[in-house]
Short mmCIF file of N, CA and C and ligand atoms in Angstrom, two decimals:
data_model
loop_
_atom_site.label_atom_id
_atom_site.label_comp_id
_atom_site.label_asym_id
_atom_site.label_seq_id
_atom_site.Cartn_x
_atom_site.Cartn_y
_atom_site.Cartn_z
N UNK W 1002 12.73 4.82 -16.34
CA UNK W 1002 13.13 4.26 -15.03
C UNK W 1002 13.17 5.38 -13.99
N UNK W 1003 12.99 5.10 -12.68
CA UNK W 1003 12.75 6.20 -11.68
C UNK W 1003 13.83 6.28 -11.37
N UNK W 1004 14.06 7.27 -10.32
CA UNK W 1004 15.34 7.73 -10.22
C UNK W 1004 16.19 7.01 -9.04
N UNK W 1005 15.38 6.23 -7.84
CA UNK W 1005 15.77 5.20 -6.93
C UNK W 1005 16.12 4.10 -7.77
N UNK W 1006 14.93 3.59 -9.40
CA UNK W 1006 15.91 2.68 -9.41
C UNK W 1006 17.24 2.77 -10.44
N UNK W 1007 17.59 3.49 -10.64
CA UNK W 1007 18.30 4.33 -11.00
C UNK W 1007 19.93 4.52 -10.36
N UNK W 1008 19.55 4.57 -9.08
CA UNK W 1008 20.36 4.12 -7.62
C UNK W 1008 20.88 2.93 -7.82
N UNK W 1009 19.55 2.25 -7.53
CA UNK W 1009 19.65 0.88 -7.15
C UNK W 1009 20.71 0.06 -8.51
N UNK W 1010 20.60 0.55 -9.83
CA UNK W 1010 21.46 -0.02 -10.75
C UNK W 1010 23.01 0.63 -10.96
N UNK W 1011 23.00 1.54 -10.21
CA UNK W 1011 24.43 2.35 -10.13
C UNK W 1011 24.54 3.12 -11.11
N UNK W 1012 23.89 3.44 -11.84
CA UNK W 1012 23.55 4.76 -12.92
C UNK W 1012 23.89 5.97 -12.10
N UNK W 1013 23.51 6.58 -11.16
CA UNK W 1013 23.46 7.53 -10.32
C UNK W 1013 24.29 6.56 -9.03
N UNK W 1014 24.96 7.53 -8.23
CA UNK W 1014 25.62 7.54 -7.50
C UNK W 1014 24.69 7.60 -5.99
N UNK W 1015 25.28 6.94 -5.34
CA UNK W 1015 24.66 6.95 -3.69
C UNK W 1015 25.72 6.76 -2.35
N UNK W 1016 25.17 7.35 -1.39
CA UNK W 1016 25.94 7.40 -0.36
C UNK W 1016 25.30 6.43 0.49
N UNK W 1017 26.01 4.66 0.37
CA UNK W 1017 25.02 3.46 0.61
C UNK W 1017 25.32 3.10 1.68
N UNK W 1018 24.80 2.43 2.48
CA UNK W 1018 24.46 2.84 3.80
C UNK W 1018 24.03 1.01 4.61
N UNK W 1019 23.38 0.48 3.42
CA UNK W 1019 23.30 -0.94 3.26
C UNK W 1019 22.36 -1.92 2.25
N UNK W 1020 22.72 -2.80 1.89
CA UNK W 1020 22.39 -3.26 0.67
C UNK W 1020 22.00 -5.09 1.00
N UNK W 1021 20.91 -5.74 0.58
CA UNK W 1021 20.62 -7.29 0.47
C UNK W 1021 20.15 -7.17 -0.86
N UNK W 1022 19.78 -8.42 -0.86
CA UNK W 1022 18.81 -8.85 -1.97
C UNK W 1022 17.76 -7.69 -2.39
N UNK W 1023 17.04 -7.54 -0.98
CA UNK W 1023 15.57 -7.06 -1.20
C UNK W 1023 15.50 -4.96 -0.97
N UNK W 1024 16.80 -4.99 -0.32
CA UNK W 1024 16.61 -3.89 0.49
C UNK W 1024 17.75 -2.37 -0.01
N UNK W 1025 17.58 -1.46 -0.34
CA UNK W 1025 19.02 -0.86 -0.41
C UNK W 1025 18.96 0.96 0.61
N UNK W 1026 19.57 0.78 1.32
CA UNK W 1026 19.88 2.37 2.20
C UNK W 1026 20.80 3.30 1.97
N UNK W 1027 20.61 4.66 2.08
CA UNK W 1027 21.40 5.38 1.69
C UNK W 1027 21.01 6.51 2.17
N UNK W 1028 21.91 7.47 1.90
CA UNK W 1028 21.57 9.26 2.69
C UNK W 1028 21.43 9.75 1.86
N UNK W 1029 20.37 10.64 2.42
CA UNK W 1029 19.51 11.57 1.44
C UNK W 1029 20.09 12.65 1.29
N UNK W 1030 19.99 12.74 -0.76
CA UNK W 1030 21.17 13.85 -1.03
C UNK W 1030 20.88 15.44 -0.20
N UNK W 1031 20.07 15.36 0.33
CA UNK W 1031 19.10 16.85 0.68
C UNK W 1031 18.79 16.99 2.28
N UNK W 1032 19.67 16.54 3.52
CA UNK W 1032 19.57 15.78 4.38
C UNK W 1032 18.55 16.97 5.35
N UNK W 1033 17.29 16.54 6.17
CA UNK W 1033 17.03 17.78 6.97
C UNK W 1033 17.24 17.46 8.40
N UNK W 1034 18.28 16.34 8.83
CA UNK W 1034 18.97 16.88 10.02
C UNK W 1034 20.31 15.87 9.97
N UNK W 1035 20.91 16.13 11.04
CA UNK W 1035 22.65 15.59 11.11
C UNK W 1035 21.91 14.23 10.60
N UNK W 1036 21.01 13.07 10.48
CA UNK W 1036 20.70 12.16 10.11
C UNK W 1036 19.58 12.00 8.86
N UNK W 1037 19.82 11.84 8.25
CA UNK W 1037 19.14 11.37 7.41
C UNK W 1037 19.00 10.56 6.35
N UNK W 1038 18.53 9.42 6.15
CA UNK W 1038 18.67 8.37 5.48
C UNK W 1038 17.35 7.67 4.82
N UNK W 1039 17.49 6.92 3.52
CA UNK W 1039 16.35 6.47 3.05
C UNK W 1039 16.31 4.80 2.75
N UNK W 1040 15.37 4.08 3.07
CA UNK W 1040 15.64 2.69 3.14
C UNK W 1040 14.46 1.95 2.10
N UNK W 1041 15.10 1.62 0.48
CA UNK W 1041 14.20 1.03 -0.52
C UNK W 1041 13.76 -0.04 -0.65
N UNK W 1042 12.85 -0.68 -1.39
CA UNK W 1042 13.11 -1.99 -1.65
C UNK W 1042 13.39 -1.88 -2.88
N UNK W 1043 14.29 -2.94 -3.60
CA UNK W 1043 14.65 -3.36 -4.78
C UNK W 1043 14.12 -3.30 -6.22
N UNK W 1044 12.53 -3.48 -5.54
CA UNK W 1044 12.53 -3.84 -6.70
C UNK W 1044 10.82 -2.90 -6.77
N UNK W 1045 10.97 -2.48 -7.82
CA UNK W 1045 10.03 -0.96 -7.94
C UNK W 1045 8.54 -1.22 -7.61
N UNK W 1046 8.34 -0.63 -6.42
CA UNK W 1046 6.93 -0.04 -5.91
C UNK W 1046 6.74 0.55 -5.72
N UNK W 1047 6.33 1.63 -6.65
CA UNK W 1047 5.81 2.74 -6.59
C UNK W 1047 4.79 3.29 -4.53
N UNK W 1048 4.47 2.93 -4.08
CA UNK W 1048 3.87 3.53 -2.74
C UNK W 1048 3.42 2.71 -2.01
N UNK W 1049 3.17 3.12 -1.16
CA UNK W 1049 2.90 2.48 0.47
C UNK W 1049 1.94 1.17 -0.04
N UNK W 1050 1.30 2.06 -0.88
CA UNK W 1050 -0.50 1.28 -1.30
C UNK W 1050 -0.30 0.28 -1.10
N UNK W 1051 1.05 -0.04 -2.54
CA UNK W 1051 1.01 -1.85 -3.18
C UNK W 1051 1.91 -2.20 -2.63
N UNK W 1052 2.18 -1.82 -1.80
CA UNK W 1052 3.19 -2.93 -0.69
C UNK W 1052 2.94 -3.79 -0.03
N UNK W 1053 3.23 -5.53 0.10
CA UNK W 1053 3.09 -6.23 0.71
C UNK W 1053 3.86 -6.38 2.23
N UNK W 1054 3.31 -7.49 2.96
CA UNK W 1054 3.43 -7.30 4.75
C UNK W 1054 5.15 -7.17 4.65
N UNK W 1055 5.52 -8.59 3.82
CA UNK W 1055 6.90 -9.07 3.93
C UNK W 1055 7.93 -8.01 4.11
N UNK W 1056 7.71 -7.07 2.65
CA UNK W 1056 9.11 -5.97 2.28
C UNK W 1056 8.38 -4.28 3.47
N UNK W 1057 7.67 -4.98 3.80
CA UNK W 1057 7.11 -3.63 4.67
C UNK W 1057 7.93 -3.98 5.92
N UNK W 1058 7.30 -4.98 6.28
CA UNK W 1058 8.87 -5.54 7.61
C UNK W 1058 9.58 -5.22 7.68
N UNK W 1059 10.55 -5.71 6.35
CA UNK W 1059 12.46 -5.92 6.23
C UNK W 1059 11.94 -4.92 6.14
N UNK W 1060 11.82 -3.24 5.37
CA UNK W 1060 12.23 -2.08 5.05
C UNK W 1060 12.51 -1.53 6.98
N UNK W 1061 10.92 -1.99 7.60
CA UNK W 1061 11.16 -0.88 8.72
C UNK W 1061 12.13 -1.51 9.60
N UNK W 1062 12.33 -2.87 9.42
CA UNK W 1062 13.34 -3.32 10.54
C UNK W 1062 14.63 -2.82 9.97
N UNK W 1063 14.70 -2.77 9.07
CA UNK W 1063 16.83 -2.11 8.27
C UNK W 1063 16.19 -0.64 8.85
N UNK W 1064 15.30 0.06 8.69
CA UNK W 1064 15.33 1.35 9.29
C UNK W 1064 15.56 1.66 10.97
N UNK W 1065 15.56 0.73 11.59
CA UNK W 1065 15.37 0.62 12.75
C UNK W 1065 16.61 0.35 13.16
N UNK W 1066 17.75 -0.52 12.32
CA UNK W 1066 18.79 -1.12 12.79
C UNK W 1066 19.83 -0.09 12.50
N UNK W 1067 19.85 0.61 10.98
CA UNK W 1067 20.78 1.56 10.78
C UNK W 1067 20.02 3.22 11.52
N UNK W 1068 19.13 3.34 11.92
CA UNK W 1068 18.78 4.41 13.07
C UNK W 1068 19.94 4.10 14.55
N UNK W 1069 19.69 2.95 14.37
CA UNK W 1069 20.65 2.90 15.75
C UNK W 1069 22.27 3.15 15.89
N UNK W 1070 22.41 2.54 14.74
CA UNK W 1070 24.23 2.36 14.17
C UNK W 1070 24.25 3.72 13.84
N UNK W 1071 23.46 4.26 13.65
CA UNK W 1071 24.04 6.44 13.46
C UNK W 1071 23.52 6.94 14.59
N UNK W 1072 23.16 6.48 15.60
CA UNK W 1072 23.25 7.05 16.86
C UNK W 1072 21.90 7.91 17.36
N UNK W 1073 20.97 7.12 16.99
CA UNK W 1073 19.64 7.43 17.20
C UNK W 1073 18.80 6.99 18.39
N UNK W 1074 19.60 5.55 19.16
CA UNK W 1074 18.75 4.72 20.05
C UNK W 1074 18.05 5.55 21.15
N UNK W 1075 19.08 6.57 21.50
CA UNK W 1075 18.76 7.11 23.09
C UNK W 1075 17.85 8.22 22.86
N UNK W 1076 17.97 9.11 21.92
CA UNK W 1076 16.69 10.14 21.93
C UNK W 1076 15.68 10.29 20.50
N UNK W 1077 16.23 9.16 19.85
CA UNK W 1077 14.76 8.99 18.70
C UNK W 1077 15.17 9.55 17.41
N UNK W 1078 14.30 9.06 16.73
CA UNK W 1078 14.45 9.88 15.39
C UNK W 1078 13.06 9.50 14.72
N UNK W 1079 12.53 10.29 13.49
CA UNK W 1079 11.39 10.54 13.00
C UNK W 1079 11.37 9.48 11.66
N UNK W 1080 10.69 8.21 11.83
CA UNK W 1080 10.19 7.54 10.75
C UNK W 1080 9.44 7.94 9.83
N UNK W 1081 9.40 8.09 8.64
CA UNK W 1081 7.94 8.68 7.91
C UNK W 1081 8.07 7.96 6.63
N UNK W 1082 6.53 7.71 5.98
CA UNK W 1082 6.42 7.24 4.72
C UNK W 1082 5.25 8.62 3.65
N UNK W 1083 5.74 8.92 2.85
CA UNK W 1083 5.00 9.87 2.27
C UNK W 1083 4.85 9.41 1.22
N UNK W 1084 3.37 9.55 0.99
CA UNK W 1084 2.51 8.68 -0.09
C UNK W 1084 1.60 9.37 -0.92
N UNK W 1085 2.05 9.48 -2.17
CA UNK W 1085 1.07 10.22 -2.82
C UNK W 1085 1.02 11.67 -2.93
N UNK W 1086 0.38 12.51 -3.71
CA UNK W 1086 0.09 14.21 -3.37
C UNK W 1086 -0.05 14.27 -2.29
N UNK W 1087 -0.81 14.21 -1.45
CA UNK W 1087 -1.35 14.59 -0.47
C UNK W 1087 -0.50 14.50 0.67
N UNK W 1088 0.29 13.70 1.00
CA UNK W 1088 1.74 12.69 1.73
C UNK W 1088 2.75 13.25 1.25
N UNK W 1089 2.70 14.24 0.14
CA UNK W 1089 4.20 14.69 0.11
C UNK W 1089 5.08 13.83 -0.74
N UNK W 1090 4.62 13.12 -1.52
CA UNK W 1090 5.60 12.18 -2.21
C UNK W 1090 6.20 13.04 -3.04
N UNK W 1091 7.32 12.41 -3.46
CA UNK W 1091 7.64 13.49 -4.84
C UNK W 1091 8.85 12.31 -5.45
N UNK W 1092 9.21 11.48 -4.77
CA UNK W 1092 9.53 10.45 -6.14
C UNK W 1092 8.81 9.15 -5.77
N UNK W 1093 8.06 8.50 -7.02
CA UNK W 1093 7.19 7.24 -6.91
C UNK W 1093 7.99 6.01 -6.69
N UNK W 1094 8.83 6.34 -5.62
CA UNK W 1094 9.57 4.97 -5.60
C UNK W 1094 9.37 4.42 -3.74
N UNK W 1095 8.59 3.74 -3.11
CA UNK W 1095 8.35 3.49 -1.99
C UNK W 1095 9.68 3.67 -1.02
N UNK W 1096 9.54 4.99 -0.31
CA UNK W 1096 10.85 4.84 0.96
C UNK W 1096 10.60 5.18 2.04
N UNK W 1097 11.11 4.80 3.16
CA UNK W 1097 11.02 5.58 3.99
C UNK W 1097 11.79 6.20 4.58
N UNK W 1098 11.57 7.49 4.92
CA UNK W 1098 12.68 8.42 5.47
C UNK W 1098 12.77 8.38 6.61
N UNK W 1099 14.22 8.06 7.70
CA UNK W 1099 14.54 8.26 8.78
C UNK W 1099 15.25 9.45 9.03
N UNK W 1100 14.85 10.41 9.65
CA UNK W 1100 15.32 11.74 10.23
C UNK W 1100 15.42 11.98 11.54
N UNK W 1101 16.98 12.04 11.90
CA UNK W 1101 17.24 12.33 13.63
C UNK W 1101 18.43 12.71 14.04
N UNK W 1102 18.79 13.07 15.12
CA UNK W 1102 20.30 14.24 15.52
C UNK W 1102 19.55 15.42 15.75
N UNK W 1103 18.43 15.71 15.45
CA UNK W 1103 17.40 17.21 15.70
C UNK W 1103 16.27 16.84 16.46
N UNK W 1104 15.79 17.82 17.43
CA UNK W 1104 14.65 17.48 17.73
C UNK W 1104 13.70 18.38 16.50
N UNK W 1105 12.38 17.70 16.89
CA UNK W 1105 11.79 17.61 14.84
C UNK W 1105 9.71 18.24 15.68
N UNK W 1106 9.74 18.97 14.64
CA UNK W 1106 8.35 19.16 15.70
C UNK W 1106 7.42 18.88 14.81
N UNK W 1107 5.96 18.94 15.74
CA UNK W 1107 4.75 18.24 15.26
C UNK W 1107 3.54 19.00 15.27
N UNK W 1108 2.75 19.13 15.03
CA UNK W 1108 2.18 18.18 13.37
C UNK W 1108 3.06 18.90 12.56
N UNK W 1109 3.24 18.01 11.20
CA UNK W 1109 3.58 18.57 9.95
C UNK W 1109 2.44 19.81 9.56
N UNK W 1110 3.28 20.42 8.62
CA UNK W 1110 2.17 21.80 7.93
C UNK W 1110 1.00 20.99 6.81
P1 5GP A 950 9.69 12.18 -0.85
O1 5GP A 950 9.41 13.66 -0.96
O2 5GP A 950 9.31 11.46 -2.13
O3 5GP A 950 9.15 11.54 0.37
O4 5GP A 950 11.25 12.07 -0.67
C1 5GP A 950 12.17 11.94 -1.71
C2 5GP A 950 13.54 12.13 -1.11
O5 5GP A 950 14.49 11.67 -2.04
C3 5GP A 950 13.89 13.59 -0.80
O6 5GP A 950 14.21 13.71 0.58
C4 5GP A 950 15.09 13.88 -1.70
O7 5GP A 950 16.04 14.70 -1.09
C5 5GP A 950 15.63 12.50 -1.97
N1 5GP A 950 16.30 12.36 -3.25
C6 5GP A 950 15.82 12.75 -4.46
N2 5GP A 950 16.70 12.47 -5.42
C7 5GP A 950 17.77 11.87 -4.80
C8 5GP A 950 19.00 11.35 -5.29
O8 5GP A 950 19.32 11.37 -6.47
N3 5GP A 950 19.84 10.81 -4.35
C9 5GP A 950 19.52 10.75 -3.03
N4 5GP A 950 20.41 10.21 -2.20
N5 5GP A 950 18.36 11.24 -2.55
C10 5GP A 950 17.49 11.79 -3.43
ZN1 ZN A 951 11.84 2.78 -8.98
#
């Protein structure tokens, strides 16, 4: 079992952030600015690839809603999905990371 879902069954501990049926959020143990948070779906998909429209929605709209409730609305924060080697993945469990409270610069390396 991966280590999100892992999370998601309460085996491992999380700092949860919000939870449905489909969806579960939480802060990332490793945070790289005053914000940082990760928003799953439930139920194991490995990457962006095999993701359907539906849980692609709900994920970015809960990212969008708890960006705001930590105080992100007025100067932004950095959405990202990292997929694969190449994307930077490093656990196969589909998330996306919201990072903000810093200004964040661009392009990635
Ligand atoms: P990736 O590199 O796959 O895009 O991001 C994985 C993220 O998961 C990293 O930011 C890492 O800090 C976070 N992470 C890995 N293990 C745990 C854990 O056990 N708990 C939490 N809250 N975050 C984790
Ligand atoms: Zn998983």
């Amino acid at each position: 079992m991966c280590i999100f879902c892992k999370i998601i069954e309460g085996s491992i501990p999380c700092q949860k952030l919000y939870e449905d049926e489909e969806v579960l959020a939480f802060h990332d143990v490793s945070p790289q600015g005053p914000v940082h948070f990760l928003v799953i779906p439930k139920r194991h998909i490995p990457h962006i690839l095999e993701a359907e429209q539906d849980i692609l929605g709900n994920l970015l709209f809960r990212a969008q809603k708890i960006a705001g409730a930590l105080g992100c609305a007025e100067k932004g924060a950095r959405f990202v999905i990292n997929c694969k080697a190449d994307g930077g993945q490093t656990v196969d469990h589909l998330h996306i990371h919201v990072i903000g409270g810093r200004p964040l610069s661009w392009p990635p390396g």
